[in-house]
Coordinates of C-alpha atoms in Angstrom, one line a residue:
M129 CA 7.9 14.4 47.9
W130 CA 6.5 14.3 51.4
E131 CA 3.1 15.6 50.2
S132 CA 3.0 12.9 47.4
R133 CA 3.7 10.1 50.0
V134 CA 1.0 11.3 52.3
R135 CA -1.4 11.4 49.4
F136 CA -0.5 7.9 48.3
K137 CA -0.9 6.5 51.9
W138 CA -4.2 8.3 52.1
Q139 CA -5.3 6.8 48.8
V140 CA -4.2 3.3 49.8
S141 CA -6.0 3.6 53.1
A142 CA -9.1 4.9 51.4
E143 CA -9.0 2.0 48.9
R144 CA -8.6 -0.6 51.7
K145 CA -11.4 1.0 53.7
S146 CA -13.6 1.0 50.6
S147 CA -12.8 -2.6 49.9
H148 CA -13.5 -3.6 53.5
N149 CA -16.9 -1.9 53.4
R150 CA -17.8 -3.7 50.1
V151 CA -16.8 -7.0 51.6
S152 CA -18.9 -6.4 54.7
A153 CA -21.9 -5.3 52.6
M154 CA -21.5 -8.4 50.4
W155 CA -21.6 -10.7 53.5
R156 CA -24.6 -8.9 54.9
W157 CA -26.4 -9.3 51.6
Y158 CA -25.4 -13.0 51.4
F159 CA -26.6 -13.7 55.0
L160 CA -29.9 -12.0 54.2
M161 CA -30.3 -14.2 51.2
L162 CA -29.7 -17.3 53.3
L163 CA -32.4 -16.2 55.8
T164 CA -34.9 -15.6 53.0
G165 CA -34.0 -18.7 51.0
H166 CA -32.9 -16.8 48.0
V167 CA -29.3 -17.6 47.1
G168 CA -28.0 -16.8 43.5
P169 CA -24.7 -16.2 41.8
I170 CA -22.6 -13.3 42.8
T171 CA -22.8 -10.5 40.3
G172 CA -19.9 -8.6 38.8
Y173 CA -18.7 -5.2 39.8
S174 CA -19.3 -2.4 37.4
D175 CA -16.8 -0.3 39.3
G176 CA -14.0 -2.7 38.7
E177 CA -13.4 -3.9 42.3
V178 CA -12.7 -7.5 41.1
S179 CA -9.9 -8.6 43.4
I180 CA -11.9 -11.7 44.1
A181 CA -11.3 -12.8 40.5
C182 CA -7.5 -12.2 40.5
G183 CA -6.7 -15.9 40.8
D184 CA -8.5 -17.5 37.9
M185 CA -9.4 -14.1 36.3
V186 CA -12.9 -15.3 35.7
P187 CA -15.7 -12.7 36.2
Q188 CA -18.4 -13.8 38.7
H189 CA -21.2 -13.4 36.2
G190 CA -22.7 -16.9 36.3
H191 CA -22.1 -17.4 32.5
E192 CA -19.6 -19.2 30.4
P193 CA -16.9 -17.3 28.5
S194 CA -17.5 -16.6 24.9
P195 CA -16.2 -19.3 22.5
D196 CA -15.5 -16.8 19.7
P197 CA -12.1 -15.4 19.0
P198 CA -11.6 -12.3 21.1
P199 CA -11.7 -9.0 19.1
Y200 CA -9.0 -7.4 21.2
N201 CA -5.2 -7.1 21.3
I202 CA -2.9 -6.8 24.3
T203 CA 0.5 -5.5 23.3
V204 CA 3.7 -4.0 24.9
D205 CA 6.3 -1.5 23.9
K206 CA 9.4 -3.6 24.7
S207 CA 10.4 -7.2 24.3
T208 CA 13.1 -7.3 27.0
Y209 CA 13.4 -5.8 30.5
S210 CA 15.7 -5.5 33.5
P211 CA 14.7 -5.3 37.2
G212 CA 12.8 -2.1 37.9
D213 CA 12.2 -1.4 34.2
N214 CA 8.9 0.1 33.0
I215 CA 6.9 -1.6 30.1
T216 CA 3.8 0.1 28.8
V217 CA 0.9 -2.4 28.3
Y218 CA -1.9 -1.6 25.8
L219 CA -5.3 -3.2 25.5
Q220 CA -7.2 -2.2 22.4
V221 CA -10.0 -3.3 20.1
A222 CA -8.6 -5.1 17.1
S223 CA -8.4 -3.0 14.0
S224 CA -10.8 -5.2 12.0
Y225 CA -13.7 -4.8 14.5
R226 CA -16.0 -2.0 15.4
T227 CA -16.8 -2.9 19.0
F228 CA -15.9 -1.9 22.6
F229 CA -15.4 -3.3 26.1
K230 CA -16.7 -2.2 29.4
G231 CA -14.6 -4.2 31.8
F232 CA -11.1 -5.6 32.0
L233 CA -8.5 -7.2 34.2
I234 CA -4.8 -7.1 33.3
E235 CA -2.1 -9.2 35.1
A236 CA 1.6 -10.1 34.4
R237 CA 2.6 -13.7 35.4
D238 CA 5.6 -15.9 35.2
A239 CA 5.4 -17.4 31.6
G240 CA 6.4 -20.8 33.0
K241 CA 4.0 -20.7 35.9
L242 CA 0.8 -19.1 34.7
T243 CA -1.2 -20.6 37.6
F244 CA 0.9 -18.7 40.1
S245 CA 0.2 -15.2 41.4
A246 CA 0.8 -12.0 39.4
V247 CA 4.3 -10.6 39.4
G248 CA 5.4 -6.9 39.4
S249 CA 3.2 -4.0 39.8
F250 CA 1.4 -1.4 37.7
I251 CA 1.3 2.4 37.5
L252 CA -1.9 4.0 36.2
T253 CA -1.8 6.3 33.2
D254 CA -5.5 7.1 33.2
P255 CA -6.9 7.1 36.8
L256 CA -10.4 8.1 35.5
E257 CA -10.8 4.8 33.6
S258 CA -8.6 2.3 35.5
Q259 CA -7.6 1.4 39.0
L260 CA -5.0 -0.8 40.8
L261 CA -5.9 -4.1 42.5
L262 CA -4.2 -6.3 45.1
C263 CA -3.7 -9.5 43.3
G264 CA -1.6 -12.0 45.4
H265 CA 0.8 -10.3 47.8
T266 CA 1.7 -7.2 45.9
Q267 CA -0.4 -4.0 45.9
G268 CA -1.0 -2.8 42.3
S269 CA -0.2 -6.2 40.7
G270 CA -3.5 -6.0 38.7
V271 CA -5.3 -3.3 36.8
S272 CA -9.1 -3.2 36.2
H273 CA -11.7 -0.8 35.0
K274 CA -13.1 1.9 37.2
T275 CA -16.4 2.5 35.4
S276 CA -18.6 0.5 33.0
T277 CA -18.4 3.1 30.2
K278 CA -17.7 1.8 26.7
K279 CA -14.0 1.8 25.9
T280 CA -11.9 1.0 22.8
H281 CA -8.4 1.2 24.4
I282 CA -6.6 1.5 27.7
Q283 CA -3.0 1.5 28.8
A284 CA -1.0 1.0 32.0
V285 CA 2.7 0.8 32.9
W286 CA 4.1 -2.4 34.3
V287 CA 7.1 -2.2 36.7
A288 CA 9.3 -5.3 36.7
P289 CA 10.1 -6.6 40.2
Q290 CA 13.6 -6.6 41.7
D291 CA 13.7 -10.4 41.5
P292 CA 11.9 -11.1 38.2
P293 CA 11.3 -14.4 36.4
Q294 CA 13.2 -15.0 33.1
R295 CA 10.0 -14.6 31.1
V296 CA 6.8 -12.8 31.8
R297 CA 3.5 -13.2 29.9
F298 CA 0.7 -10.6 30.1
L299 CA -2.9 -11.9 30.5
V300 CA -6.1 -10.1 30.1
T301 CA -9.8 -10.7 30.8
V302 CA -12.2 -8.5 28.8
V303 CA -15.9 -7.9 29.4
H304 CA -17.9 -6.7 26.4
E305 CA -21.3 -7.1 28.1
Y306 CA -22.4 -8.8 31.2
K307 CA -23.0 -12.2 29.4
V308 CA -20.2 -11.7 26.8
Y309 CA -16.6 -11.9 28.0
W310 CA -13.3 -13.5 27.3
V311 CA -11.0 -15.0 30.0
R312 CA -7.2 -14.9 30.2
I313 CA -6.5 -13.8 26.7
P314 CA -2.8 -14.5 26.2
G315 CA -0.7 -11.4 25.5
P316 CA 3.0 -11.0 24.5
V317 CA 5.9 -12.5 26.4
V318 CA 8.8 -10.3 27.5
S319 CA 12.2 -11.7 28.5
L320 CA 14.7 -10.7 31.1
R321 CA 17.8 -9.3 29.5
G322 CA 20.6 -11.8 29.5
A323 CA 18.2 -14.7 29.9
T324 CA 18.6 -17.7 27.6
A325 CA 15.0 -17.5 26.4
A326 CA 14.8 -15.9 23.0
P327 CA 12.8 -12.7 22.8
P328 CA 10.1 -12.2 20.1
T329 CA 11.5 -11.8 16.6
T330 CA 9.8 -8.4 16.0
V331 CA 9.3 -5.4 18.3
Y332 CA 6.4 -3.1 18.3
A333 CA 6.7 0.3 19.9
P334 CA 4.5 3.3 20.4
T335 CA 5.8 6.8 19.9
T336 CA 6.8 8.9 22.9
S337 CA 3.7 11.1 22.5
P338 CA 1.9 11.5 25.8
R339 CA -1.3 10.6 24.0
A340 CA 0.0 7.3 22.6
T341 CA -2.7 4.7 23.2
A342 CA -1.8 1.6 21.1
A343 CA 0.8 -0.8 19.8
L344 CA 0.5 -4.0 17.8
S345 CA 2.1 -7.4 18.1
T346 CA 0.7 -8.7 14.8
P347 CA 0.6 -7.2 11.3
F348 CA -2.4 -5.3 10.1
S349 CA -5.3 -7.3 8.7
S350 CA -7.7 -6.8 5.8
L351 CA -10.5 -8.5 7.7
G352 CA -13.4 -6.1 7.9
C353 CA -12.7 -4.2 4.7
S354 CA -15.9 -2.8 3.2
H355 CA -17.8 -4.1 6.4
N356 CA -16.2 -2.3 9.3
K357 CA -13.6 -0.1 7.7
S358 CA -12.7 1.4 4.4
C359 CA -9.6 0.0 2.6
L360 CA -7.3 1.0 -0.3
R361 CA -5.0 -1.7 -1.5
D362 CA -2.4 -2.4 -4.2
P363 CA -2.6 -5.0 -5.6
A364 CA -6.4 -5.0 -5.3
G365 CA -7.6 -7.4 -2.7
C366 CA -4.1 -8.1 -1.2
H367 CA -3.7 -9.0 2.5
P368 CA -1.0 -7.1 4.5
D369 CA -0.7 -9.8 7.1
S370 CA 0.4 -12.4 4.5
D371 CA 1.6 -10.5 1.4
P372 CA 4.9 -8.6 2.0
H373 CA 4.3 -6.7 -1.3
C374 CA 0.9 -5.4 -0.3
F375 CA 0.4 -1.6 0.0
F376 CA -2.5 -1.0 2.5
L377 CA -4.5 1.9 3.9
S378 CA -7.5 1.5 6.1
F379 CA -9.6 3.9 8.2
I380 CA -12.4 3.4 10.7
T381 CA -14.6 5.9 12.6
D382 CA -14.9 5.3 16.4
Q383 CA -18.1 4.6 18.2
E384 CA -18.7 8.2 19.2
E385 CA -18.1 9.3 15.5
S386 CA -15.7 12.0 16.7
S387 CA -12.3 10.6 15.5
V388 CA -10.9 8.3 12.8
M389 CA -8.2 5.6 13.2
F390 CA -5.8 5.1 10.2
E391 CA -3.6 2.1 9.5
L392 CA -0.9 2.3 6.8
S393 CA 1.3 -0.6 5.6
G394 CA 3.7 -1.3 2.8
P395 CA 7.1 -2.5 1.7
A396 CA 9.4 0.6 1.8
E397 CA 13.0 1.4 2.6
G398 CA 12.4 4.8 4.1
Y399 CA 8.8 5.9 4.5
M400 CA 5.2 5.2 3.9
S401 CA 2.7 8.1 3.4
F402 CA -0.8 8.9 2.4
A403 CA -2.5 12.2 1.5
L404 CA -6.0 13.6 1.3
S405 CA -6.5 15.7 -1.9
L406 CA -9.3 17.6 -3.5
D407 CA -8.1 16.5 -7.0
K408 CA -5.8 13.9 -8.6
W409 CA -2.8 16.3 -8.8
M410 CA -0.2 16.8 -6.1
G411 CA -0.4 20.1 -4.3
N412 CA -2.4 21.7 -1.4
D413 CA -2.8 18.3 0.2
D414 CA -3.1 17.0 3.8
V415 CA -0.3 14.5 4.2
Y416 CA 0.6 11.9 6.9
L417 CA 4.1 10.3 7.1
C418 CA 5.5 7.2 8.7
V419 CA 9.3 7.6 8.4
N420 CA 11.8 4.9 9.4
D421 CA 14.5 6.7 11.3
G422 CA 17.2 4.2 12.4
G423 CA 14.9 1.4 13.2
R424 CA 12.2 3.6 14.8
V425 CA 9.3 5.1 13.0
T426 CA 8.2 8.7 13.4
I427 CA 4.5 9.4 12.7
S428 CA 3.8 13.0 11.6
A429 CA 1.3 15.2 9.8
A430 CA 2.3 17.6 7.0
H431 CA 1.0 19.9 4.3
V432 CA 2.1 20.0 0.7
T433 CA 2.0 23.2 -1.4
G434 CA 2.5 22.5 -5.1
R435 CA 5.3 20.0 -5.7
T436 CA 7.4 21.2 -2.8
H437 CA 8.7 19.2 0.2
P438 CA 6.1 18.5 2.8
E439 CA 5.9 21.1 5.6
L440 CA 5.4 19.5 9.0
E441 CA 2.4 20.5 11.0
T442 CA 1.7 20.2 14.7
Q443 CA 1.5 16.7 16.0
E444 CA -0.6 17.3 19.0
D445 CA -3.8 16.2 17.3
L446 CA -2.4 12.7 16.6
W447 CA -2.7 10.0 19.2
G448 CA -2.9 6.3 19.5
Q449 CA 0.4 6.2 17.6
A450 CA 2.0 2.8 17.1
W451 CA 4.5 1.3 14.6
R452 CA 6.1 -1.8 13.4
V453 CA 9.1 -2.6 11.2
A454 CA 9.6 -6.2 10.0
D455 CA 10.9 -7.9 6.9
G456 CA 11.2 -4.6 5.0
V457 CA 7.5 -3.6 5.7
I458 CA 6.6 -0.4 7.5
Q459 CA 3.4 -0.3 9.4
C460 CA 2.0 2.5 11.5
R461 CA -1.3 3.5 13.1
F462 CA -2.7 6.7 14.6
Q463 CA -5.9 8.4 15.4
R464 CA -7.1 12.0 14.9
N465 CA -10.3 14.0 15.4
I466 CA -12.7 14.4 12.5
L467 CA -12.7 18.2 13.0
L468 CA -9.7 20.4 13.6
P469 CA -11.1 23.9 13.3
R470 CA -8.1 25.7 14.7
L471 CA -5.6 24.2 12.2
E472 CA -5.9 25.9 8.8
N473 CA -4.0 23.4 6.7
R474 CA -5.6 20.3 8.1
F475 CA -8.6 18.8 6.3
S476 CA -11.8 17.9 8.1
L477 CA -12.6 14.2 7.8
N478 CA -16.3 14.7 7.2
R479 CA -15.7 15.6 3.5
S480 CA -14.8 13.6 0.4
Y481 CA -11.2 13.4 -0.9
F482 CA -9.0 11.5 -3.3
L483 CA -6.6 9.3 -1.4
F484 CA -2.9 9.2 -2.4
L485 CA -0.7 6.3 -1.2
A486 CA 3.1 6.7 -1.7
H487 CA 6.4 5.4 -0.5
G488 CA 10.1 6.1 -0.9
R489 CA 13.6 6.4 0.6
S490 CA 14.7 8.4 3.7
Q491 CA 18.0 9.3 5.1
Q492 CA 18.4 10.3 8.8
G493 CA 14.6 10.9 9.0
L494 CA 14.5 13.1 5.9
I495 CA 12.4 11.8 3.0
H496 CA 13.2 11.7 -0.7
R497 CA 10.9 11.8 -3.7
H498 CA 8.6 8.8 -3.9
D499 CA 10.1 5.9 -5.9
Q500 CA 6.9 5.1 -7.7
Q501 CA 3.9 6.9 -9.0
P502 CA 1.5 7.2 -6.0
L503 CA -1.6 5.0 -5.9
I504 CA -4.6 7.3 -6.3
S505 CA -8.1 6.3 -5.5
T506 CA -10.4 6.1 -8.5
T507 CA -13.1 8.2 -6.9
R508 CA -13.4 10.6 -3.9
K509 CA -14.2 9.0 -0.5
K510 CA -15.9 10.6 2.5
I511 CA -13.4 9.6 5.3
N512 CA -16.1 9.1 8.0
G513 CA -18.6 7.7 5.6
H514 CA -19.8 4.2 4.9
P515 CA -17.1 1.5 4.8
E516 CA -15.9 0.7 1.3
D517 CA -13.2 -1.4 -0.4
L518 CA -11.8 1.3 -2.6
C519 CA -10.2 0.9 -6.1
G520 CA -7.1 2.9 -7.2
S521 CA -4.6 3.3 -10.0
R522 CA -1.0 4.5 -10.2
S523 CA -1.5 5.8 -13.8
P524 CA -3.6 8.9 -14.5
L525 CA -6.2 8.6 -17.3
L526 CA -4.2 11.1 -19.5
I527 CA -1.1 8.9 -19.1
K528 CA -3.0 5.8 -20.2
F529 CA -4.3 7.6 -23.3
H530 CA -0.7 8.7 -24.0
G531 CA 0.5 5.1 -23.6
V532 CA -2.1 3.7 -25.9
L533 CA -1.5 6.3 -28.6
M534 CA 2.3 6.0 -28.4
L535 CA 2.3 2.2 -28.5
T536 CA -0.1 2.3 -31.4
A537 CA 2.4 4.6 -33.3
W538 CA 5.6 2.8 -32.2
M539 CA 4.5 -0.9 -32.2
W540 CA 2.1 -0.9 -35.0
T541 CA 2.5 2.1 -37.3
V542 CA 6.3 2.4 -37.5
S543 CA 7.1 -1.3 -37.8
T544 CA 4.3 -1.8 -40.4
G545 CA 5.4 1.3 -42.3
V546 CA 9.1 0.3 -42.5
L547 CA 8.2 -3.3 -43.5
I548 CA 5.9 -2.0 -46.3
A549 CA 8.4 0.6 -47.5
R550 CA 11.2 -1.9 -47.6
H551 CA 9.5 -4.9 -49.1
Y552 CA 6.2 -3.9 -50.8
K553 CA 6.7 -0.6 -52.6
H554 CA 7.5 -2.5 -55.9
L555 CA 4.1 -4.2 -55.8
W556 CA 2.4 -0.8 -56.2
P557 CA 4.9 1.2 -58.4
D558 CA 2.2 3.3 -60.1
T559 CA -0.4 3.5 -57.3
T560 CA -0.8 7.1 -56.0
L561 CA -2.6 8.8 -53.1
L562 CA -2.9 12.6 -53.0
G563 CA -0.6 12.8 -56.0
Q564 CA 2.2 10.9 -54.3
R565 CA 3.3 7.2 -54.6
L566 CA 1.6 5.1 -51.9
W567 CA 4.6 4.2 -49.8
F568 CA 5.5 7.9 -49.3
Q569 CA 2.2 8.4 -47.4
R570 CA 3.7 6.6 -44.4
A571 CA 5.8 9.6 -43.5
G572 CA 2.8 11.4 -42.1
S573 CA 2.4 9.0 -39.1
H574 CA 6.0 9.1 -37.9
P575 CA 5.9 12.4 -36.0
Y576 CA 3.8 10.7 -33.3
I577 CA 6.7 8.6 -31.9
G578 CA 8.7 11.2 -30.2
C579 CA 10.9 14.2 -30.9
T580 CA 13.9 12.3 -32.3
V581 CA 11.8 9.9 -34.3
M582 CA 9.7 12.8 -35.5
A583 CA 12.8 14.6 -36.8
L584 CA 13.9 11.5 -38.7
S585 CA 10.4 11.0 -40.1
V586 CA 10.4 14.6 -41.4
I587 CA 13.9 14.1 -42.9
Q588 CA 12.8 11.0 -44.8
P589 CA 10.3 12.7 -47.2
I590 CA 12.6 15.8 -47.6
M591 CA 15.3 13.4 -48.7
A592 CA 12.9 11.8 -51.1
I593 CA 12.0 15.2 -52.7
F594 CA 15.6 16.0 -53.3
R595 CA 16.8 12.5 -54.2
P596 CA 19.0 12.3 -57.3
A597 CA 17.8 10.7 -60.5
P598 CA 18.2 6.9 -60.7
E599 CA 21.1 7.2 -63.2
S600 CA 23.0 9.8 -61.0
P601 CA 26.3 8.7 -59.5
R602 CA 25.2 10.2 -56.2
R603 CA 22.0 8.0 -56.0
F604 CA 23.8 5.4 -53.8
I605 CA 24.4 8.2 -51.2
F606 CA 20.7 8.9 -51.1
S607 CA 19.9 5.2 -50.9
W608 CA 22.2 4.6 -47.9
M609 CA 21.1 7.7 -46.1
H610 CA 17.4 6.9 -46.6
F611 CA 18.0 3.4 -45.4
A612 CA 20.0 4.5 -42.4
A613 CA 17.4 7.1 -41.3
G614 CA 14.6 4.6 -41.6
T615 CA 16.6 1.9 -39.7
V616 CA 17.6 4.4 -36.9
C617 CA 14.0 5.5 -36.7
Q618 CA 12.8 2.0 -36.2
I619 CA 15.5 1.2 -33.6
L620 CA 14.7 4.4 -31.6
A621 CA 11.0 3.5 -31.7
A622 CA 11.7 0.1 -30.2
V623 CA 13.9 1.8 -27.5
C624 CA 11.2 4.3 -26.7
V625 CA 8.7 1.5 -26.3
F626 CA 11.0 -0.3 -23.8
L627 CA 11.5 2.9 -21.9
G628 CA 7.9 3.9 -22.0
V629 CA 6.5 0.8 -20.4
A630 CA 8.9 1.2 -17.5
Q631 CA 8.0 4.9 -16.8
Q632 CA 6.9 5.6 -13.2
A633 CA 3.6 7.0 -14.4
L634 CA 2.8 3.8 -16.4
L635 CA 4.6 1.0 -14.7
L636 CA 3.4 -2.1 -16.5
P637 CA 3.9 -5.5 -14.8
S638 CA 7.4 -7.0 -14.9
P639 CA 8.8 -9.3 -16.2
W640 CA 5.7 -9.7 -18.4
S641 CA 6.2 -6.4 -20.2
P642 CA 9.9 -6.9 -21.3
A643 CA 9.1 -10.5 -22.3
V644 CA 6.3 -9.4 -24.6
L645 CA 8.4 -6.6 -26.1
I646 CA 11.2 -9.0 -26.8
G647 CA 8.6 -11.3 -28.5
W648 CA 7.4 -8.3 -30.6
L649 CA 11.0 -7.5 -31.7
L650 CA 11.6 -11.1 -32.7
W651 CA 8.3 -11.1 -34.6
I652 CA 9.5 -8.0 -36.6
V653 CA 12.9 -9.6 -37.3
L654 CA 11.3 -12.9 -38.4
A655 CA 8.9 -11.1 -40.8
D656 CA 11.8 -9.1 -42.2
L657 CA 14.0 -12.1 -42.6
L658 CA 11.2 -14.1 -44.4
L659 CA 10.7 -11.3 -46.9
L660 CA 14.4 -10.8 -47.4
I661 CA 14.9 -14.5 -48.1
H662 CA 11.9 -14.5 -50.5
S663 CA 13.3 -11.5 -52.4
Y664 CA 16.8 -13.0 -52.5
T665 CA 15.4 -16.3 -53.9
H666 CA 13.4 -14.5 -56.5
R667 CA 16.2 -12.1 -57.6
S668 CA 18.6 -15.0 -57.9
R669 CA 16.6 -16.3 -60.8
G670 CA 17.8 -13.5 -63.0
N671 CA 21.1 -11.7 -63.5
R672 CA 22.0 -9.5 -60.5
N673 CA 23.4 -6.1 -61.3
S674 CA 24.0 -3.2 -59.0
D675 CA 23.3 -0.6 -61.7
D676 CA 20.2 1.5 -61.0
K677 CA 19.1 1.0 -64.6
E678 CA 19.1 -2.8 -64.2
N679 CA 17.2 -2.4 -61.0
I680 CA 14.5 -0.5 -62.8
L681 CA 14.3 -3.2 -65.5
F682 CA 14.2 -5.8 -62.8
A683 CA 11.3 -3.9 -61.1
Q684 CA 9.4 -4.0 -64.4
S685 CA 10.0 -7.7 -64.7
E686 CA 8.9 -8.2 -61.2
K687 CA 5.7 -6.3 -62.0
Q688 CA 4.9 -8.8 -64.7
Q689 CA 5.4 -11.6 -62.3
R690 CA 3.5 -9.8 -59.5
G691 CA 0.6 -12.2 -59.5
E692 CA 2.9 -15.1 -58.2
I693 CA 5.0 -13.0 -55.9
S694 CA 2.2 -10.9 -54.3
K695 CA 0.5 -14.1 -53.0
V696 CA 3.4 -14.9 -50.7
K697 CA 4.0 -11.4 -49.7
R698 CA 0.3 -10.7 -49.0
V699 CA 0.1 -13.8 -46.7
V700 CA 3.3 -12.6 -44.9
L701 CA 1.8 -9.1 -44.6
L702 CA -1.5 -10.3 -43.3
V703 CA 0.1 -12.6 -40.7
F704 CA 2.5 -9.8 -39.7
L705 CA -0.4 -7.3 -39.2
A706 CA -2.3 -9.9 -37.2
G707 CA 0.6 -10.5 -34.9
N708 CA 1.4 -6.8 -34.5
T709 CA -2.3 -6.2 -33.6
G710 CA -2.1 -9.0 -31.1
F711 CA 0.9 -7.6 -29.3
L712 CA -0.6 -4.1 -29.3
A713 CA -3.9 -5.4 -27.9
A714 CA -2.1 -7.2 -25.1
F715 CA -0.4 -4.0 -24.1
I716 CA -3.6 -1.9 -24.3
K717 CA -5.3 -4.4 -22.0
A718 CA -2.4 -4.2 -19.5
I719 CA -2.6 -0.4 -19.6
I720 CA -6.3 -0.4 -18.9
S721 CA -5.8 -2.7 -15.9
V722 CA -3.1 -0.6 -14.3

């Protein structure tokens, strides 16, 4: 303890001596300029000794501040404080920009008296890049740069004074180049615990990692997608800062091209995650998780082998970790090196991968299986490559083909086959195909609609082969069984359609999909009712008899009058087929767009 105090006093003495020498040198230079008649503006200090600017926070560069919006964020890890508390303050390049800064000055002031002197003091976390200043009456009440190297982020710890104001606002001046700078950029406001002033509605906090370098006070933005950074979004083109249903992943390479910063956002109850994969199937992937654990978010890396639970990897290679939870949306940010040669299961970011974006529930920090089919990028993407606005889909191509084929069988083939078999077989009593009557050919298409429906479809022609003769007293048993099997087959087909469009692998838009399916069912019922009414009206002209023999005679009579009847039924059939085709086409278009 004694040694640290001596070192601190020596450091303060050295800093004061250095400051005194610089001031003396400045006056000698100014006096020399007066004697020679050359007086110009005072230049800025590249080594950060800018105590002279503590008051108005304006660099002595002889130029006006930039009128453009500043491409920087100043954020904190707490929204309230007590006397003596520590608050970590972060200055970072905004995520939508690929830029840097060379100089900076950070101060904390009474939010109600911003023209007064700085309050509190700072503790350095990176003495190689930053230094303390005497702003006002307190040593260390300001933080500035120590060198003019290009920077993308910096942090310091603010210590609240023993007699603090009720609300404190952080201000920052940032210098990009000598002629390009921004003055007194307003940062977040923190409130004294127990004060009447309301704290901010959302809290942003970094992880406890010693390499944490950033936190946000605003949601992620899609600005810069395809220009400064690569983005993967669902729905396509959505904006995470304004759309609470937007799933968003972005990544940007730093200026030195040695690391990549990732941003992940989406509505989720438990966690958001993304993975780098060599193919479009889960397994042997490099995974990154942002898990909501009791209001705090844990950011971690993991590896997946097959369809097993992710196995956590070392977290030492992740830094710049920050998170945000607000309105059911989880957002997290981190940075990692492009190359990690000592870690076997971690992928290098200078290669191309498919990107998976998933979310799901968690309990006490443990994640469950994702709630929805992951969003998968359409093509591979080189992570540190040229910025792109990527496209993705939650439905693999094989699943889309399956959906199209099954909907064609269920929506079009089954409903059409049942309608024809029920209302049109008497129009073609003698027409044959492959030696069988025409309506019996429909059985061959039924097996495509699923195991249960396939079984019923096979039973139907078997029942027809062993059907009793028309005059047999057991014929009515066959008729009812045949009718029941066909009706159950059609009902199950409709149920399968409703279940199919809601499958995780083919999640069609809701409530559009159920509404269209209900319309399709009503369309089938309407066509069936029209044909039933037409048949009933026609049959009522003659004597009705339940005897099979009379039915055969009636069928022959109907054949003679087929010219008149077939016109109505043909029109109904053509309209029905057109409507069925329209419903099927609508669903196929929806499947293609998923």
